[in-house]
């Protein structure tokens, strides 16, 4: 089988500005742990304050990009993955290119005049809160996607993954790729990504759901999805099942829903049934931060999916990758996987 460019991701490439902060800092900027939001006016001074008050690390991030980098790392097959998104023509943008190259991901960035997007990662007790300032990432347009050299990546890919965060940027690009995947019987997958996506971008999300062959998310996002769809259930297994049974644009693939629940078992819903897979538990003292854990899970999962492995193996690989990433700052990993 030909693995060249088999997996494609599209999303918001962001440079993570990560620091261990304190509760007072979270309260000051009105941010909650285990949440992800877009920066508002009140968050603007936050980034400088982080850099001056705490020890800050700069780590290449962006949810989809993290997942693709982890998948590439797990696969160890040169040229297996590619990625598109928008960065700025600045030192953060150069940093991003350097990281992507080192990770072995074939990136086709659109380069915008605005600064490269950043994401404040505020860590307290190993848990993280994300505040994204999209900036250049917000400037991605389907014109870039339609250029022959970029659309070639879509043509080549057999599996496509896009985090829900990209719904706020270019739903048009997502629909183009989703429709292509349906027409060509490819596997199209997305992530619920954050409560605010399910809540405030419900209409665009609902438009793409029929095209999703795999839906990823965590328990909080699943419950928010349930609430906004009036399902009146908090039961994650039930919600996963309901999501898997929503109408599909193409009958080629059934939909499979995969919901992570932190240290609790991973919920997989397919064919009207739910399976639970326990995760590898990590002693609290080994936890560095949960930043990138969900992204890493998806990356590990996709790495086995493209190899056409059974779902148990995909989940196992996802759990392995997440376990590695939570023992390190941000979405970083050792040179070789031990999977």
mmCIF file of C-alpha atoms in Angstrom:
data_model
loop_
_atom_site.group_PDB
_atom_site.id
_atom_site.type_symbol
_atom_site.label_atom_id
_atom_site.label_comp_id
_atom_site.label_asym_id
_atom_site.label_seq_id
_atom_site.Cartn_x
_atom_site.Cartn_y
_atom_site.Cartn_z
ATOM 1 C CA UNK A 1 0.000 0.000 0.000
ATOM 2 C CA UNK A 2 1.133 3.504 -0.810
ATOM 3 C CA UNK A 3 1.400 5.648 2.329
ATOM 4 C CA UNK A 4 2.588 8.838 0.641
ATOM 5 C CA UNK A 5 0.399 11.709 1.917
ATOM 6 C CA UNK A 6 -2.221 9.230 3.154
ATOM 7 C CA UNK A 7 -3.282 11.493 6.046
ATOM 8 C CA UNK A 8 -4.132 15.174 5.644
ATOM 9 C CA UNK A 9 -4.963 17.700 8.357
ATOM 10 C CA UNK A 10 -6.297 21.249 8.057
ATOM 11 C CA UNK A 11 -6.521 23.695 10.923
ATOM 12 C CA UNK A 12 -5.187 26.617 12.915
ATOM 13 C CA UNK A 13 -1.409 26.482 13.366
ATOM 14 C CA UNK A 14 -0.721 28.228 16.678
ATOM 15 C CA UNK A 15 2.396 28.701 18.744
ATOM 16 C CA UNK A 16 1.653 27.625 22.306
ATOM 17 C CA UNK A 17 2.822 30.041 24.983
ATOM 18 C CA UNK A 18 2.781 27.731 27.953
ATOM 19 C CA UNK A 19 3.314 28.469 31.637
ATOM 20 C CA UNK A 20 2.449 27.065 35.019
ATOM 21 C CA UNK A 21 0.357 29.859 36.534
ATOM 22 C CA UNK A 22 -1.862 30.063 39.637
ATOM 23 C CA UNK A 23 -5.561 30.206 40.432
ATOM 24 C CA UNK A 24 -5.362 33.959 40.946
ATOM 25 C CA UNK A 25 -4.176 34.388 37.356
ATOM 26 C CA UNK A 26 -7.044 32.209 36.053
ATOM 27 C CA UNK A 27 -9.561 34.250 38.047
ATOM 28 C CA UNK A 28 -8.094 37.561 36.896
ATOM 29 C CA UNK A 29 -8.639 36.623 33.243
ATOM 30 C CA UNK A 30 -11.842 34.690 33.888
ATOM 31 C CA UNK A 31 -10.534 31.400 32.490
ATOM 32 C CA UNK A 32 -11.457 27.878 33.568
ATOM 33 C CA UNK A 33 -9.329 24.739 33.611
ATOM 34 C CA UNK A 34 -9.978 22.096 30.929
ATOM 35 C CA UNK A 35 -11.567 24.696 28.708
ATOM 36 C CA UNK A 36 -10.596 26.246 25.389
ATOM 37 C CA UNK A 37 -11.744 29.680 24.275
ATOM 38 C CA UNK A 38 -10.934 32.388 21.756
ATOM 39 C CA UNK A 39 -9.185 35.444 23.193
ATOM 40 C CA UNK A 40 -11.309 38.529 23.771
ATOM 41 C CA UNK A 41 -10.299 42.115 24.443
ATOM 42 C CA UNK A 42 -9.818 41.370 28.165
ATOM 43 C CA UNK A 43 -7.262 38.641 27.389
ATOM 44 C CA UNK A 44 -4.915 40.813 25.323
ATOM 45 C CA UNK A 45 -2.526 41.720 28.189
ATOM 46 C CA UNK A 46 -2.477 38.108 29.402
ATOM 47 C CA UNK A 47 0.298 36.919 27.083
ATOM 48 C CA UNK A 48 2.803 39.565 28.180
ATOM 49 C CA UNK A 49 1.920 39.025 31.824
ATOM 50 C CA UNK A 50 2.552 35.298 31.429
ATOM 51 C CA UNK A 51 5.962 35.985 29.931
ATOM 52 C CA UNK A 52 6.963 38.472 32.631
ATOM 53 C CA UNK A 53 5.578 36.694 35.712
ATOM 54 C CA UNK A 54 6.092 33.007 34.962
ATOM 55 C CA UNK A 55 8.508 30.717 33.157
ATOM 56 C CA UNK A 56 7.185 30.475 29.631
ATOM 57 C CA UNK A 57 7.819 27.798 27.017
ATOM 58 C CA UNK A 58 7.125 28.304 23.317
ATOM 59 C CA UNK A 59 5.897 25.080 21.703
ATOM 60 C CA UNK A 60 4.475 24.538 18.209
ATOM 61 C CA UNK A 61 0.784 23.763 18.678
ATOM 62 C CA UNK A 62 -2.635 24.052 17.105
ATOM 63 C CA UNK A 63 -4.978 21.114 17.706
ATOM 64 C CA UNK A 64 -5.011 19.583 14.221
ATOM 65 C CA UNK A 65 -1.302 20.191 13.697
ATOM 66 C CA UNK A 66 -0.570 18.431 17.000
ATOM 67 C CA UNK A 67 -2.608 15.395 15.953
ATOM 68 C CA UNK A 68 -0.902 15.200 12.555
ATOM 69 C CA UNK A 69 2.574 15.556 14.094
ATOM 70 C CA UNK A 70 1.805 12.766 16.582
ATOM 71 C CA UNK A 71 0.421 10.523 13.828
ATOM 72 C CA UNK A 72 3.596 11.111 11.808
ATOM 73 C CA UNK A 73 5.726 10.309 14.873
ATOM 74 C CA UNK A 74 3.797 7.101 15.573
ATOM 75 C CA UNK A 75 3.927 5.972 11.931
ATOM 76 C CA UNK A 76 7.639 6.611 11.370
ATOM 77 C CA UNK A 77 6.899 6.467 7.614
ATOM 78 C CA UNK A 78 8.474 9.447 5.813
ATOM 79 C CA UNK A 79 5.971 11.589 3.897
ATOM 80 C CA UNK A 80 2.847 9.889 5.286
ATOM 81 C CA UNK A 81 1.207 13.097 6.534
ATOM 82 C CA UNK A 82 0.483 16.602 5.310
ATOM 83 C CA UNK A 83 -1.113 19.727 6.758
ATOM 84 C CA UNK A 84 -2.539 23.093 5.703
ATOM 85 C CA UNK A 85 -3.257 26.254 7.672
ATOM 86 C CA UNK A 86 -2.296 29.918 7.829
ATOM 87 C CA UNK A 87 0.747 31.460 9.568
ATOM 88 C CA UNK A 88 2.363 34.907 9.579
ATOM 89 C CA UNK A 89 5.612 36.010 7.935
ATOM 90 C CA UNK A 90 7.392 36.423 11.269
ATOM 91 C CA UNK A 91 9.712 34.617 13.663
ATOM 92 C CA UNK A 92 6.867 32.569 15.176
ATOM 93 C CA UNK A 93 5.954 31.518 11.631
ATOM 94 C CA UNK A 94 9.550 30.480 10.946
ATOM 95 C CA UNK A 95 9.529 28.565 14.229
ATOM 96 C CA UNK A 96 6.390 26.743 13.080
ATOM 97 C CA UNK A 97 7.987 25.752 9.754
ATOM 98 C CA UNK A 98 11.077 24.494 11.556
ATOM 99 C CA UNK A 99 8.994 22.341 13.946
ATOM 100 C CA UNK A 100 6.906 20.906 11.107
ATOM 101 C CA UNK A 101 10.019 20.005 9.147
ATOM 102 C CA UNK A 102 11.584 18.317 12.178
ATOM 103 C CA UNK A 103 8.341 16.402 12.726
ATOM 104 C CA UNK A 104 8.408 15.199 9.111
ATOM 105 C CA UNK A 105 5.011 16.659 8.241
ATOM 106 C CA UNK A 106 4.618 18.001 4.707
ATOM 107 C CA UNK A 107 3.171 21.462 5.416
ATOM 108 C CA UNK A 108 1.653 23.825 2.870
ATOM 109 C CA UNK A 109 1.075 26.987 4.889
ATOM 110 C CA UNK A 110 -0.675 30.047 3.567
ATOM 111 C CA UNK A 111 1.439 33.010 4.712
ATOM 112 C CA UNK A 112 -0.547 36.039 5.796
ATOM 113 C CA UNK A 113 0.427 39.625 6.619
ATOM 114 C CA UNK A 114 -0.908 39.370 10.193
ATOM 115 C CA UNK A 115 1.192 37.848 12.990
ATOM 116 C CA UNK A 116 1.275 34.080 13.526
ATOM 117 C CA UNK A 117 -1.471 32.920 15.873
ATOM 118 C CA UNK A 118 -0.674 32.062 19.475
ATOM 119 C CA UNK A 119 -2.370 30.103 22.209
ATOM 120 C CA UNK A 120 -1.959 30.880 25.883
ATOM 121 C CA UNK A 121 -1.685 27.604 27.768
ATOM 122 C CA UNK A 122 -2.300 28.211 31.458
ATOM 123 C CA UNK A 123 -1.372 25.214 33.580
ATOM 124 C CA UNK A 124 -2.490 24.719 37.197
ATOM 125 C CA UNK A 125 -2.024 21.363 38.903
ATOM 126 C CA UNK A 126 -1.289 19.663 35.589
ATOM 127 C CA UNK A 127 -4.647 20.711 34.084
ATOM 128 C CA UNK A 128 -4.689 23.250 31.275
ATOM 129 C CA UNK A 129 -6.806 26.113 29.997
ATOM 130 C CA UNK A 130 -6.379 27.361 26.438
ATOM 131 C CA UNK A 131 -6.871 30.930 25.226
ATOM 132 C CA UNK A 132 -6.285 31.206 21.487
ATOM 133 C CA UNK A 133 -5.423 34.415 19.678
ATOM 134 C CA UNK A 134 -5.913 33.187 16.106
ATOM 135 C CA UNK A 135 -4.526 36.203 14.257
ATOM 136 C CA UNK A 136 -2.996 34.862 10.985
ATOM 137 C CA UNK A 137 -4.623 31.437 11.514
ATOM 138 C CA UNK A 138 -7.975 33.185 11.106
ATOM 139 C CA UNK A 139 -7.029 34.321 7.589
ATOM 140 C CA UNK A 140 -7.112 30.944 5.857
ATOM 141 C CA UNK A 141 -9.225 31.077 2.691
ATOM 142 C CA UNK A 142 -10.443 28.364 0.351
ATOM 143 C CA UNK A 143 -8.527 30.154 -2.464
ATOM 144 C CA UNK A 144 -5.328 28.674 -0.997
ATOM 145 C CA UNK A 145 -6.888 25.233 -0.793
ATOM 146 C CA UNK A 146 -8.018 25.389 -4.437
ATOM 147 C CA UNK A 147 -4.509 26.062 -5.779
ATOM 148 C CA UNK A 148 -3.453 22.948 -7.735
ATOM 149 C CA UNK A 149 -0.340 22.297 -5.605
ATOM 150 C CA UNK A 150 -2.481 22.368 -2.432
ATOM 151 C CA UNK A 151 -5.551 20.563 -3.742
ATOM 152 C CA UNK A 152 -3.087 17.818 -4.790
ATOM 153 C CA UNK A 153 -2.661 17.047 -1.068
ATOM 154 C CA UNK A 154 -6.417 16.516 -0.795
ATOM 155 C CA UNK A 155 -6.429 14.268 -3.878
ATOM 156 C CA UNK A 156 -3.560 12.200 -2.490
ATOM 157 C CA UNK A 157 -4.981 11.746 1.013
ATOM 158 C CA UNK A 158 -7.174 8.779 1.894
ATOM 159 C CA UNK A 159 -7.854 10.001 5.434
ATOM 160 C CA UNK A 160 -8.651 13.593 6.372
ATOM 161 C CA UNK A 161 -8.787 15.051 9.873
ATOM 162 C CA UNK A 162 -9.904 18.549 10.888
ATOM 163 C CA UNK A 163 -10.375 19.812 14.441
ATOM 164 C CA UNK A 164 -13.659 21.632 15.158
ATOM 165 C CA UNK A 165 -11.694 24.833 15.803
ATOM 166 C CA UNK A 166 -11.300 25.297 12.027
ATOM 167 C CA UNK A 167 -15.102 25.747 11.753
ATOM 168 C CA UNK A 168 -14.658 29.300 13.043
ATOM 169 C CA UNK A 169 -12.147 30.076 10.277
ATOM 170 C CA UNK A 170 -13.058 28.471 6.966
ATOM 171 C CA UNK A 171 -16.221 26.365 6.884
ATOM 172 C CA UNK A 172 -16.068 26.699 3.096
ATOM 173 C CA UNK A 173 -12.714 24.870 2.974
ATOM 174 C CA UNK A 174 -14.072 22.176 5.280
ATOM 175 C CA UNK A 175 -17.130 21.613 3.071
ATOM 176 C CA UNK A 176 -15.000 21.359 -0.084
ATOM 177 C CA UNK A 177 -12.845 18.664 1.513
ATOM 178 C CA UNK A 178 -15.819 16.893 3.142
ATOM 179 C CA UNK A 179 -17.698 16.698 -0.160
ATOM 180 C CA UNK A 180 -14.582 15.431 -1.932
ATOM 181 C CA UNK A 181 -14.155 12.731 0.740
ATOM 182 C CA UNK A 182 -17.779 11.606 0.362
ATOM 183 C CA UNK A 183 -17.553 11.522 -3.439
ATOM 184 C CA UNK A 184 -14.311 9.512 -3.394
ATOM 185 C CA UNK A 185 -15.202 7.193 -0.469
ATOM 186 C CA UNK A 186 -12.430 8.589 1.707
ATOM 187 C CA UNK A 187 -12.482 8.708 5.507
ATOM 188 C CA UNK A 188 -13.347 12.162 6.844
ATOM 189 C CA UNK A 189 -13.042 12.822 10.569
ATOM 190 C CA UNK A 190 -13.502 15.786 12.868
ATOM 191 C CA UNK A 191 -13.329 16.701 16.520
ATOM 192 C CA UNK A 192 -15.959 18.469 18.643
ATOM 193 C CA UNK A 193 -12.904 20.320 20.038
ATOM 194 C CA UNK A 194 -14.502 22.646 22.615
ATOM 195 C CA UNK A 195 -17.833 23.447 24.251
ATOM 196 C CA UNK A 196 -17.908 26.880 22.554
ATOM 197 C CA UNK A 197 -17.728 25.243 19.111
ATOM 198 C CA UNK A 198 -20.718 22.989 19.854
ATOM 199 C CA UNK A 199 -22.593 25.935 21.335
ATOM 200 C CA UNK A 200 -21.844 29.005 19.228
ATOM 201 C CA UNK A 201 -20.906 27.359 15.941
ATOM 202 C CA UNK A 202 -23.689 24.770 16.081
ATOM 203 C CA UNK A 203 -25.106 25.632 12.653
ATOM 204 C CA UNK A 204 -21.829 25.240 10.736
ATOM 205 C CA UNK A 205 -20.974 22.144 12.761
ATOM 206 C CA UNK A 206 -24.363 20.580 12.021
ATOM 207 C CA UNK A 207 -23.805 21.158 8.308
ATOM 208 C CA UNK A 208 -20.594 19.116 8.364
ATOM 209 C CA UNK A 209 -21.713 16.329 10.754
ATOM 210 C CA UNK A 210 -23.310 14.246 7.933
ATOM 211 C CA UNK A 211 -19.869 13.986 6.304
ATOM 212 C CA UNK A 212 -18.052 12.821 9.443
ATOM 213 C CA UNK A 213 -17.059 9.152 9.450
ATOM 214 C CA UNK A 214 -15.275 9.528 12.791
ATOM 215 C CA UNK A 215 -16.279 12.031 15.452
ATOM 216 C CA UNK A 216 -13.793 12.607 18.270
ATOM 217 C CA UNK A 217 -14.340 14.593 21.459
ATOM 218 C CA UNK A 218 -14.157 14.521 25.230
ATOM 219 C CA UNK A 219 -16.923 14.076 27.786
ATOM 220 C CA UNK A 220 -17.504 17.820 28.367
ATOM 221 C CA UNK A 221 -17.839 18.521 24.645
ATOM 222 C CA UNK A 222 -20.147 15.531 24.204
ATOM 223 C CA UNK A 223 -22.425 16.800 26.989
ATOM 224 C CA UNK A 224 -22.486 20.281 25.466
ATOM 225 C CA UNK A 225 -23.353 18.760 22.069
ATOM 226 C CA UNK A 226 -26.198 16.845 23.726
ATOM 227 C CA UNK A 227 -27.490 19.959 25.485
ATOM 228 C CA UNK A 228 -27.562 22.187 22.383
ATOM 229 C CA UNK A 229 -29.305 19.427 20.415
ATOM 230 C CA UNK A 230 -31.980 19.099 23.102
ATOM 231 C CA UNK A 231 -31.179 15.457 23.856
ATOM 232 C CA UNK A 232 -31.618 15.949 27.587
ATOM 233 C CA UNK A 233 -29.030 13.369 28.583
ATOM 234 C CA UNK A 234 -25.674 13.706 30.312
ATOM 235 C CA UNK A 235 -24.847 10.032 29.771
ATOM 236 C CA UNK A 236 -21.723 9.989 27.597
ATOM 237 C CA UNK A 237 -22.346 6.470 26.253
ATOM 238 C CA UNK A 238 -25.852 7.413 25.187
ATOM 239 C CA UNK A 239 -24.608 10.665 23.594
ATOM 240 C CA UNK A 240 -21.828 8.862 21.687
ATOM 241 C CA UNK A 241 -24.416 6.436 20.348
ATOM 242 C CA UNK A 242 -26.773 9.246 19.308
ATOM 243 C CA UNK A 243 -23.961 11.073 17.498
ATOM 244 C CA UNK A 244 -22.996 7.886 15.644
ATOM 245 C CA UNK A 245 -26.603 7.497 14.488
ATOM 246 C CA UNK A 246 -27.107 11.015 13.090
ATOM 247 C CA UNK A 247 -27.782 11.018 9.316
ATOM 248 C CA UNK A 248 -24.835 10.500 6.928
ATOM 249 C CA UNK A 249 -24.160 12.155 3.587
ATOM 250 C CA UNK A 250 -22.757 8.960 2.108
ATOM 251 C CA UNK A 251 -23.549 5.381 3.000
ATOM 252 C CA UNK A 252 -20.086 4.009 2.239
ATOM 253 C CA UNK A 253 -18.773 4.200 5.799
ATOM 254 C CA UNK A 254 -20.745 3.952 9.038
ATOM 255 C CA UNK A 255 -20.068 6.680 11.591
ATOM 256 C CA UNK A 256 -17.972 5.842 14.644
ATOM 257 C CA UNK A 257 -17.907 8.147 17.666
ATOM 258 C CA UNK A 258 -14.886 8.138 19.954
ATOM 259 C CA UNK A 259 -15.164 10.054 23.236
ATOM 260 C CA UNK A 260 -12.300 10.319 25.731
ATOM 261 C CA UNK A 261 -12.975 10.959 29.434
ATOM 262 C CA UNK A 262 -9.609 11.828 30.953
ATOM 263 C CA UNK A 263 -8.642 8.951 33.256
ATOM 264 C CA UNK A 264 -11.984 7.202 32.690
ATOM 265 C CA UNK A 265 -12.502 4.698 29.849
ATOM 266 C CA UNK A 266 -12.685 5.738 26.187
ATOM 267 C CA UNK A 267 -16.212 5.376 24.790
ATOM 268 C CA UNK A 268 -16.549 4.011 21.254
ATOM 269 C CA UNK A 269 -19.988 3.892 19.604
ATOM 270 C CA UNK A 270 -20.576 2.048 16.334
ATOM 271 C CA UNK A 271 -23.265 -0.178 14.822
ATOM 272 C CA UNK A 272 -25.709 0.757 17.585
ATOM 273 C CA UNK A 273 -23.370 -0.577 20.288
ATOM 274 C CA UNK A 274 -21.006 1.013 22.785
ATOM 275 C CA UNK A 275 -17.635 -0.355 23.853
ATOM 276 C CA UNK A 276 -15.490 0.938 26.708
ATOM 277 C CA UNK A 277 -11.698 0.841 26.625
ATOM 278 C CA UNK A 278 -9.757 1.557 29.837
ATOM 279 C CA UNK A 279 -6.883 4.047 29.583
ATOM 280 C CA UNK A 280 -3.340 3.680 30.933
ATOM 281 C CA UNK A 281 -3.450 5.308 34.352
ATOM 282 C CA UNK A 282 -0.621 7.637 35.240
ATOM 283 C CA UNK A 283 0.502 8.324 38.811
ATOM 284 C CA UNK A 284 -0.263 11.991 39.601
ATOM 285 C CA UNK A 285 3.419 12.812 40.278
ATOM 286 C CA UNK A 286 4.292 11.884 36.674
ATOM 287 C CA UNK A 287 1.734 14.286 35.165
ATOM 288 C CA UNK A 288 3.385 17.366 33.686
ATOM 289 C CA UNK A 289 0.391 18.864 31.880
ATOM 290 C CA UNK A 290 -2.630 17.696 29.898
ATOM 291 C CA UNK A 291 -1.937 20.167 27.072
ATOM 292 C CA UNK A 292 -2.139 18.237 23.793
ATOM 293 C CA UNK A 293 -3.465 15.035 25.401
ATOM 294 C CA UNK A 294 -6.666 14.916 23.353
ATOM 295 C CA UNK A 295 -4.765 15.870 20.181
ATOM 296 C CA UNK A 296 -2.204 13.137 20.858
ATOM 297 C CA UNK A 297 -4.975 10.589 21.403
ATOM 298 C CA UNK A 298 -6.394 11.408 17.967
ATOM 299 C CA UNK A 299 -2.922 11.327 16.387
ATOM 300 C CA UNK A 300 -2.194 7.903 17.844
ATOM 301 C CA UNK A 301 -5.643 6.647 16.828
ATOM 302 C CA UNK A 302 -5.268 7.895 13.237
ATOM 303 C CA UNK A 303 -1.778 6.380 12.931
ATOM 304 C CA UNK A 304 -3.286 2.901 13.231
ATOM 305 C CA UNK A 305 -6.465 3.744 11.329
ATOM 306 C CA UNK A 306 -4.467 4.570 8.181
ATOM 307 C CA UNK A 307 -2.740 1.190 8.576
ATOM 308 C CA UNK A 308 -6.244 -0.347 8.573
ATOM 309 C CA UNK A 309 -5.844 -1.803 12.059
ATOM 310 C CA UNK A 310 -8.918 -2.797 14.127
ATOM 311 C CA UNK A 311 -10.511 -0.160 16.361
ATOM 312 C CA UNK A 312 -9.078 -1.708 19.580
ATOM 313 C CA UNK A 313 -5.566 -1.088 18.215
ATOM 314 C CA UNK A 314 -6.465 2.471 17.211
ATOM 315 C CA UNK A 315 -7.722 3.219 20.740
ATOM 316 C CA UNK A 316 -4.674 1.550 22.295
ATOM 317 C CA UNK A 317 -2.353 3.672 20.159
ATOM 318 C CA UNK A 318 -4.340 6.785 21.066
ATOM 319 C CA UNK A 319 -4.011 6.000 24.775
ATOM 320 C CA UNK A 320 -0.306 5.292 24.388
ATOM 321 C CA UNK A 321 0.335 8.620 22.636
ATOM 322 C CA UNK A 322 -1.738 10.612 25.144
ATOM 323 C CA UNK A 323 0.111 8.923 28.009
ATOM 324 C CA UNK A 324 3.476 9.976 26.538
ATOM 325 C CA UNK A 325 2.364 13.567 25.944
ATOM 326 C CA UNK A 326 0.954 14.227 29.435
ATOM 327 C CA UNK A 327 4.368 13.385 30.902
ATOM 328 C CA UNK A 328 5.942 16.219 28.909
ATOM 329 C CA UNK A 329 5.209 19.944 28.477
ATOM 330 C CA UNK A 330 2.828 20.674 25.561
ATOM 331 C CA UNK A 331 2.454 18.333 22.638
ATOM 332 C CA UNK A 332 6.056 17.073 22.536
ATOM 333 C CA UNK A 333 7.428 13.549 22.351
ATOM 334 C CA UNK A 334 10.681 11.550 22.471
ATOM 335 C CA UNK A 335 12.550 10.682 19.290
ATOM 336 C CA UNK A 336 10.891 7.313 18.670
ATOM 337 C CA UNK A 337 7.630 5.783 19.914
ATOM 338 C CA UNK A 338 7.740 2.584 21.961
ATOM 339 C CA UNK A 339 4.393 1.244 20.814
#
